[in-house]
PDB file of C-alpha atoms in Angstrom:
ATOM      1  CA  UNK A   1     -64.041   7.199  48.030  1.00  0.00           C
ATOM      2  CA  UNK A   2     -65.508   3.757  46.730  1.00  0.00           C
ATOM      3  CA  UNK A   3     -61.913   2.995  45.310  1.00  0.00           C
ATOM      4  CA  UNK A   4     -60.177   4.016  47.411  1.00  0.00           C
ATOM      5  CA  UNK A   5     -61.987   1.359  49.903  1.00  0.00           C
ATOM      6  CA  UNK A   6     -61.781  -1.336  47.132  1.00  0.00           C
ATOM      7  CA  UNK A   7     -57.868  -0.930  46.520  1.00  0.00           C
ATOM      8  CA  UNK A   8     -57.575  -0.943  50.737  1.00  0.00           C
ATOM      9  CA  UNK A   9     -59.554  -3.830  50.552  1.00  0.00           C
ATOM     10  CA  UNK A  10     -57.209  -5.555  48.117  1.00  0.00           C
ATOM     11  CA  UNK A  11     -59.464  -5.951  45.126  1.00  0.00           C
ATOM     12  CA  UNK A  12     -57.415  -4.333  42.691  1.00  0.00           C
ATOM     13  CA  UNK A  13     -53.934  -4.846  41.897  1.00  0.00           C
ATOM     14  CA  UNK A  14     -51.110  -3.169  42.946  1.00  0.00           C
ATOM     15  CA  UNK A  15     -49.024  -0.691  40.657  1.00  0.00           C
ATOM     16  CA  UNK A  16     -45.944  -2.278  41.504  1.00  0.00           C
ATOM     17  CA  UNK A  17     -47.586  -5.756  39.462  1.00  0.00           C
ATOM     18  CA  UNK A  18     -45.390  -6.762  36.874  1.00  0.00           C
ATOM     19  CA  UNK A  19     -45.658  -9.967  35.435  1.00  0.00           C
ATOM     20  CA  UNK A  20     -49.772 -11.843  36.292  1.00  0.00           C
ATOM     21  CA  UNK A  21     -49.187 -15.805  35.829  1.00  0.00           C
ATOM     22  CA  UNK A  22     -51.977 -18.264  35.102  1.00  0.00           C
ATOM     23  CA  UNK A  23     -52.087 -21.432  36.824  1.00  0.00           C
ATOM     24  CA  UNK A  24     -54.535 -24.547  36.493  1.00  0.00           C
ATOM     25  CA  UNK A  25     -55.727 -25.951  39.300  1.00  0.00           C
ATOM     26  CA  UNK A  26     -56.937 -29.805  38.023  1.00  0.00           C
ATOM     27  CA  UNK A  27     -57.961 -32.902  39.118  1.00  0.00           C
ATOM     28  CA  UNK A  28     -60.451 -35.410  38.689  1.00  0.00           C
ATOM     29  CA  UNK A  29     -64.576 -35.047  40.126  1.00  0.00           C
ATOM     30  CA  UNK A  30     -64.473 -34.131  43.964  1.00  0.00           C
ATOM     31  CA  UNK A  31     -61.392 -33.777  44.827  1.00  0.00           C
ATOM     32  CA  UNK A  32     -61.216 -30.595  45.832  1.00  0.00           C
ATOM     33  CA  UNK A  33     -60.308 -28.070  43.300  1.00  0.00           C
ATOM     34  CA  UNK A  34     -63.198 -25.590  44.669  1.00  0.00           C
ATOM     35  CA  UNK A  35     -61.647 -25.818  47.815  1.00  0.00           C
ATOM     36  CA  UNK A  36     -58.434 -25.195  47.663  1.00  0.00           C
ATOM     37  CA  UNK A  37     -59.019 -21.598  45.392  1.00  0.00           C
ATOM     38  CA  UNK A  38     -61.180 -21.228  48.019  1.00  0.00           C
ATOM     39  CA  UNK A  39     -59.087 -20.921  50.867  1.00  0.00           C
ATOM     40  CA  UNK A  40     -55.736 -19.695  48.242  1.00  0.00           C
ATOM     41  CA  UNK A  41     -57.509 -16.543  46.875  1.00  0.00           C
ATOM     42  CA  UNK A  42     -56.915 -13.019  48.591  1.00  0.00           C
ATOM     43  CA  UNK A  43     -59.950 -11.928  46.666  1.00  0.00           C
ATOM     44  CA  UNK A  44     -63.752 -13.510  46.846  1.00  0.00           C
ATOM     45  CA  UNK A  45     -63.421 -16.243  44.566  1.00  0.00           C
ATOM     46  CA  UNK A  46     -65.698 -16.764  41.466  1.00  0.00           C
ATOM     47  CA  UNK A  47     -67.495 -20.176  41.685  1.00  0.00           C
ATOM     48  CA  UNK A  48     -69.450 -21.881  39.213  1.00  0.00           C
ATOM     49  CA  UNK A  49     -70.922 -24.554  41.619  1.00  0.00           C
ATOM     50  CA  UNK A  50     -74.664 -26.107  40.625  1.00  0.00           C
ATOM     51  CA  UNK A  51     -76.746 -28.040  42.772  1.00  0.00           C
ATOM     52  CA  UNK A  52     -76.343 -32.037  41.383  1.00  0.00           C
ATOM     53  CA  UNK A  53     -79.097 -32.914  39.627  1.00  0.00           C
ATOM     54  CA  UNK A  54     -80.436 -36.972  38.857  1.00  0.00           C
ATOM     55  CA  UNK A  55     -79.428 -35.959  35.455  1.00  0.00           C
ATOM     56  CA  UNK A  56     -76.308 -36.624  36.251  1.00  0.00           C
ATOM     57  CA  UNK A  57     -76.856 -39.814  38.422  1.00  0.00           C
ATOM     58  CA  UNK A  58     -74.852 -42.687  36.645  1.00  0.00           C
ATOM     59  CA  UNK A  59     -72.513 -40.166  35.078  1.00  0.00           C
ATOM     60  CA  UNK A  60     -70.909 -38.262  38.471  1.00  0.00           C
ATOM     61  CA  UNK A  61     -69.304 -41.090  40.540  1.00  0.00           C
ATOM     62  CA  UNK A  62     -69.956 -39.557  44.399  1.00  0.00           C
ATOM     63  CA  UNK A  63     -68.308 -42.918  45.742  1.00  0.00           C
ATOM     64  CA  UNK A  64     -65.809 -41.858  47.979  1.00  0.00           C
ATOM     65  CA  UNK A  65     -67.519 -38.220  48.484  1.00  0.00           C
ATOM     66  CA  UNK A  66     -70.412 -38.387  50.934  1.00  0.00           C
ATOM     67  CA  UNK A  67     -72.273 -35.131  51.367  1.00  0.00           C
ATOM     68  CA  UNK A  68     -71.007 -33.866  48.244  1.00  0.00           C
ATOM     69  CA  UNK A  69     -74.587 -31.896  46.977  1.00  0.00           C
ATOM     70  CA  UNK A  70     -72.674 -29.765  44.045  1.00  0.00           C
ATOM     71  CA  UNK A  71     -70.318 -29.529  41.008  1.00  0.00           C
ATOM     72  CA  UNK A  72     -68.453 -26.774  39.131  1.00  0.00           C
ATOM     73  CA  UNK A  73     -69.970 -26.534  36.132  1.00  0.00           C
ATOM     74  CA  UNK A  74     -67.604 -24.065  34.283  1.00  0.00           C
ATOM     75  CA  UNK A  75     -64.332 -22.894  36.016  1.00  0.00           C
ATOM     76  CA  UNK A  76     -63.303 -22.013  39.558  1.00  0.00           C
ATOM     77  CA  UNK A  77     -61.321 -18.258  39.852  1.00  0.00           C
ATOM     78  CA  UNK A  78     -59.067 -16.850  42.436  1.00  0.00           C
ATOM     79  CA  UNK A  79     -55.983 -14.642  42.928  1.00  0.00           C
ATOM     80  CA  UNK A  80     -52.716 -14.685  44.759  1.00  0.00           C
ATOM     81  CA  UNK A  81     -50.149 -12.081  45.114  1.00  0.00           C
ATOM     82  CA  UNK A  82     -47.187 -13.473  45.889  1.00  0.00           C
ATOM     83  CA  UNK A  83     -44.773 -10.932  46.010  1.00  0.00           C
ATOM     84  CA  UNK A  84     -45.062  -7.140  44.816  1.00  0.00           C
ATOM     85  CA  UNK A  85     -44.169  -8.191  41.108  1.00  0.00           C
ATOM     86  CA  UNK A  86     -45.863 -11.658  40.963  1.00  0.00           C
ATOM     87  CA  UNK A  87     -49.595 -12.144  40.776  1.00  0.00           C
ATOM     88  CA  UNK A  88     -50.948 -15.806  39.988  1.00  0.00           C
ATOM     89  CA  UNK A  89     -54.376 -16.100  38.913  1.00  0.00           C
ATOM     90  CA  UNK A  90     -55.614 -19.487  39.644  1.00  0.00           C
ATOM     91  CA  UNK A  91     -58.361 -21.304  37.237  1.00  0.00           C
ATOM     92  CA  UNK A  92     -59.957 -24.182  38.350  1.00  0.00           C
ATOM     93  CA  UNK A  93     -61.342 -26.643  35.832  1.00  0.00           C
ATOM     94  CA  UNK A  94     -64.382 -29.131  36.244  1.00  0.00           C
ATOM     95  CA  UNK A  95     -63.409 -32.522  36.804  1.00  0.00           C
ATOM     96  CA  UNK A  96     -65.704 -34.392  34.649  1.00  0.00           C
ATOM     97  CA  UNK A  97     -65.227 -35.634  31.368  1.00  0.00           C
ATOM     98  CA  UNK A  98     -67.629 -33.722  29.702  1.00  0.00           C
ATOM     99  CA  UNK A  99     -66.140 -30.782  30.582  1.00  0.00           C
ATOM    100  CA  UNK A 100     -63.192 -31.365  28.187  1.00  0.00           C
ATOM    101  CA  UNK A 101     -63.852 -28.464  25.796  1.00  0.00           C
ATOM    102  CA  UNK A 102     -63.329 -26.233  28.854  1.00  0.00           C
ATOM    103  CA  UNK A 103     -60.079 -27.513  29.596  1.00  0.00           C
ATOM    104  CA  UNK A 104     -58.973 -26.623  25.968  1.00  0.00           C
ATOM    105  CA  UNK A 105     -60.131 -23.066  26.295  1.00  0.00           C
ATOM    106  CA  UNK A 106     -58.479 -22.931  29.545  1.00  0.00           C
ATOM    107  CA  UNK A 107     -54.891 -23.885  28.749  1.00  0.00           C
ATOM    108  CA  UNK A 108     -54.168 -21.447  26.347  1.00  0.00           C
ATOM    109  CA  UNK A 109     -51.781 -19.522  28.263  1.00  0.00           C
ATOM    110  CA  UNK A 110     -51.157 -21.556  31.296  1.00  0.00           C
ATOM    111  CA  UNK A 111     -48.285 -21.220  32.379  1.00  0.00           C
ATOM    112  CA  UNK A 112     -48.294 -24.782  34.981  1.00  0.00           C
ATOM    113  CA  UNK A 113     -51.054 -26.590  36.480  1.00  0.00           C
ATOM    114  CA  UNK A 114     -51.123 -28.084  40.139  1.00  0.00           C
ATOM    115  CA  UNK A 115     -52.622 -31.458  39.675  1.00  0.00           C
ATOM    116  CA  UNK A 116     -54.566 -32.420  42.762  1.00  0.00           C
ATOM    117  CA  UNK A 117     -55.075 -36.339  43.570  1.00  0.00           C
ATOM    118  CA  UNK A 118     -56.852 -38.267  45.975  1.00  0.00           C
ATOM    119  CA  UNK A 119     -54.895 -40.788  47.475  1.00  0.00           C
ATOM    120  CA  UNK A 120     -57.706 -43.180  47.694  1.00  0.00           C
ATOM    121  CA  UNK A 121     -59.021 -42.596  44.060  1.00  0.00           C
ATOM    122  CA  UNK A 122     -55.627 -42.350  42.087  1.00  0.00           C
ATOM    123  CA  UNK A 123     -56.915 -44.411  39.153  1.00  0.00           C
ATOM    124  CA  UNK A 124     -59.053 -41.494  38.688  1.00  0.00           C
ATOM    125  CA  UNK A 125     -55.878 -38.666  37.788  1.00  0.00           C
ATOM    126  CA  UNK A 126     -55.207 -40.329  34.850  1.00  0.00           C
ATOM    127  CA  UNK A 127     -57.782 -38.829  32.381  1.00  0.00           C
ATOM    128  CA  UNK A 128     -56.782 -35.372  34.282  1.00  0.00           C
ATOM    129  CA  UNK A 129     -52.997 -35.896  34.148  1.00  0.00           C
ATOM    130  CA  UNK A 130     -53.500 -37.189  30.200  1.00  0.00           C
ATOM    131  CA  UNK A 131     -54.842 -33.512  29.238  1.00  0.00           C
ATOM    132  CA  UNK A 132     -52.322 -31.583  31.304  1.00  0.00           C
ATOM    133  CA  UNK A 133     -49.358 -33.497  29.015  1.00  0.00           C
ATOM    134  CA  UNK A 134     -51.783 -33.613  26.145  1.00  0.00           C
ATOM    135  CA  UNK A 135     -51.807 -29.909  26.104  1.00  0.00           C
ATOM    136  CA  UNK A 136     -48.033 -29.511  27.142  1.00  0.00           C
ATOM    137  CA  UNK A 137     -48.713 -27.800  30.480  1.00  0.00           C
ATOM    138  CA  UNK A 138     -45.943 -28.539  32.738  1.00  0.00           C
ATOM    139  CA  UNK A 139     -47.843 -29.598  36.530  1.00  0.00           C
ATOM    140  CA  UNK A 140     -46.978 -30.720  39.795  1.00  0.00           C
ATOM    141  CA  UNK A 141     -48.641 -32.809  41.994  1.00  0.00           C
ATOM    142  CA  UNK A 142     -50.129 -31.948  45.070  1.00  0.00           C
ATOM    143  CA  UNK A 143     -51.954 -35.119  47.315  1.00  0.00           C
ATOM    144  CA  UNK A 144     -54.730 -33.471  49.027  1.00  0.00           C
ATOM    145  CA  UNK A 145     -55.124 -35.489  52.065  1.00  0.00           C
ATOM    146  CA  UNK A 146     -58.440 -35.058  53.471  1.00  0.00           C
ATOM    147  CA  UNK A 147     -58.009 -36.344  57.005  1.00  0.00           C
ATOM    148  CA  UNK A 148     -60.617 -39.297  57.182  1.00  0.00           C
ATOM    149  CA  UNK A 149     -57.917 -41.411  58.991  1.00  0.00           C
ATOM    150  CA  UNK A 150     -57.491 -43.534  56.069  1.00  0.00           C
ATOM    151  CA  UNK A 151     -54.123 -45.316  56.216  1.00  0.00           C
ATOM    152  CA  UNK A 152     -52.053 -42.987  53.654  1.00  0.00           C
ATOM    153  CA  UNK A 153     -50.039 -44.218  50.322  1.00  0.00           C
ATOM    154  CA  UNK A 154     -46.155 -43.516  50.856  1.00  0.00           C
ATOM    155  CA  UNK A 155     -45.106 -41.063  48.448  1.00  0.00           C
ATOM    156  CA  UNK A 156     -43.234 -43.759  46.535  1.00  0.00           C
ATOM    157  CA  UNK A 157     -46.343 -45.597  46.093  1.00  0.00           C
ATOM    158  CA  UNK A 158     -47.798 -42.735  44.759  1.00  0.00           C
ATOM    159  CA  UNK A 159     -45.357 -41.862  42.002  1.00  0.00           C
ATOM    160  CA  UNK A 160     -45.512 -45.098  41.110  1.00  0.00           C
ATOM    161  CA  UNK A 161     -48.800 -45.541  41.020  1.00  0.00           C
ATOM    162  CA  UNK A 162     -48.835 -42.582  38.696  1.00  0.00           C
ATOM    163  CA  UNK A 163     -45.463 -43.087  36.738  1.00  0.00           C
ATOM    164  CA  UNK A 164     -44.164 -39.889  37.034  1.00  0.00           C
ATOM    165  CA  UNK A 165     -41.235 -38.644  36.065  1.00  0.00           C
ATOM    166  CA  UNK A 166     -38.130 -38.013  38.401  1.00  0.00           C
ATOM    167  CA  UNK A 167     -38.393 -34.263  37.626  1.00  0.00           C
ATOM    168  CA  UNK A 168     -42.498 -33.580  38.641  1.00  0.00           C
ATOM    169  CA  UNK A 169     -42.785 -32.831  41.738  1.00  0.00           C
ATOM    170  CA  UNK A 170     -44.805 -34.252  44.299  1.00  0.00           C
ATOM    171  CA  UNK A 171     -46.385 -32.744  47.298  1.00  0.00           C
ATOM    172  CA  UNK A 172     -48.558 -33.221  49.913  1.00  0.00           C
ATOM    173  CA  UNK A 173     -51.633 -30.462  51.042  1.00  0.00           C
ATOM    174  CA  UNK A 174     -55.152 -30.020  52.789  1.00  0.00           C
ATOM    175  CA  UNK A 175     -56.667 -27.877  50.095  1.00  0.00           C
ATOM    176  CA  UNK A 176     -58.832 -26.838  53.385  1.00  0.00           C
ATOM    177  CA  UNK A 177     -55.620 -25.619  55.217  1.00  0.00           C
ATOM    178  CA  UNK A 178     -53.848 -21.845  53.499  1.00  0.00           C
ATOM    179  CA  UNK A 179     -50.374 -23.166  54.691  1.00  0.00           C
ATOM    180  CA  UNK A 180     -49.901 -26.545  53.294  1.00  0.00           C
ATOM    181  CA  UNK A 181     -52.477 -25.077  50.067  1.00  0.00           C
ATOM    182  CA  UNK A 182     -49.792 -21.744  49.503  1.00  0.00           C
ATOM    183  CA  UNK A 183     -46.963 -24.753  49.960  1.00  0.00           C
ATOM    184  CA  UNK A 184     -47.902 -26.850  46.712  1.00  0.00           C
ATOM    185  CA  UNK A 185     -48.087 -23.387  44.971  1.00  0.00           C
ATOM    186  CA  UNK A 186     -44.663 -22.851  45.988  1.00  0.00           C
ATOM    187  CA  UNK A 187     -43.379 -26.052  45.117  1.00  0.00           C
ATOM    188  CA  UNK A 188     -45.185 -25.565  41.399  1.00  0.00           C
ATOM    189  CA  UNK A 189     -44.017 -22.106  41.151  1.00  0.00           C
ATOM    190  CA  UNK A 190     -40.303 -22.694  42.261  1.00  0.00           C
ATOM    191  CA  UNK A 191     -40.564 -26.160  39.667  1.00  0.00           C
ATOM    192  CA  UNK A 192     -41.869 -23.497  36.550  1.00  0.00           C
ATOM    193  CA  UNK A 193     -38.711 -21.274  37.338  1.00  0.00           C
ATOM    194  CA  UNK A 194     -36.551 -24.360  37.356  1.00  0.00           C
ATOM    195  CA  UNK A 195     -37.358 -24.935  33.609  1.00  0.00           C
ATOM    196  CA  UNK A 196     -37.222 -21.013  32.467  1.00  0.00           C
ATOM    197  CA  UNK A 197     -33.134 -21.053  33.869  1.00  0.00           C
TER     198      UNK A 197
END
């Protein structure tokens, strides 16, 4: 009877699963990669968060993050059906620097990786979008607008702030909000089926 409550409760897969896709969700420190699994995942997410420390004072830049009393310290994971046959399973990375080994084990077998930015700390995507082409993981990018009622960056201004490419896509979410969140997975999904055809 205890599995039969589980698979109700949507803890397990579904038979009709077919192909399980792996998506990074990146970004620089504090920008809300915990978040956004958060509110994506159909199942209780696994979190890695640690309360900051003064160890890591000088190191962990909280400008622009008031209130902000934790990290991830080794990955973020959640899960998203999103239709019968498609499950993705969504890894979030930590942000910080030293964290790069991580990111190595991580990408084996990513299949894409959302690439969250704040608009008000682009400067600091650029380390994050550097190991995403580094490791040849194709990414879109998806703005997370907190809404602090800073003025916003056109997207224009963004892409070229960021010199993407034509082809990468570029949307904007609340990683608080499931709707505009489930929309940048859609744009990254439908982008990854783009390049298969």
């Amino acid at each position: 009877m205890g599995s039969k409550l589980a698979l109700d409760d949507g803890v397990y897969l579904r038979d009709s699963v077919q192909t399980a896709a792996k998506i990074l969700v990146v970004g620089h420190f504090a920008v809300g990669k915990t978040t956004f699994i958060g509110t994506m995942s159909e199942i209780p997410p696994l979190r890695t968060e640690e309360v900051m420390t003064q160890a890591g004072e000088g190191i962990d830049d909280l400008k622009g993050t008031p209130g902000k009393t934790t990290t991830t310290v080794a990955m973020d994971f959640g899960r998203l059906t999103l239709s019968e046959k498609l499950v993705l399973y969504l890894f979030g990375t930590p942000g910080q620097q030293r964290f790069v080994q991580v990111w190595e084990d991580m990408s084996r077998g990513a299949l894409g990786a959302l690439v969250l930015v704040d608009p008000n700390r682009l400067e600091e995507s650029f380390p994050v979008m550097d190991l995403v082409e580094k490791y040849g993981i194709p990414y879109a990018i998806a703005v997370n607008r907190f809404d602090d009622g800073t003025p916003g960056h056109s997207d224009d201004e963004i892409r070229e702030a960021l010199d993407l490419l034509p082809e990468t896509p570029l949307v904007t979410c609340d990683a608080r909000d499931q709707r505009s969140s489930a929309n940048s997975l859609i744009v990254l999904v439908r982008y990854l089926q783009s390049r298969l055809n």
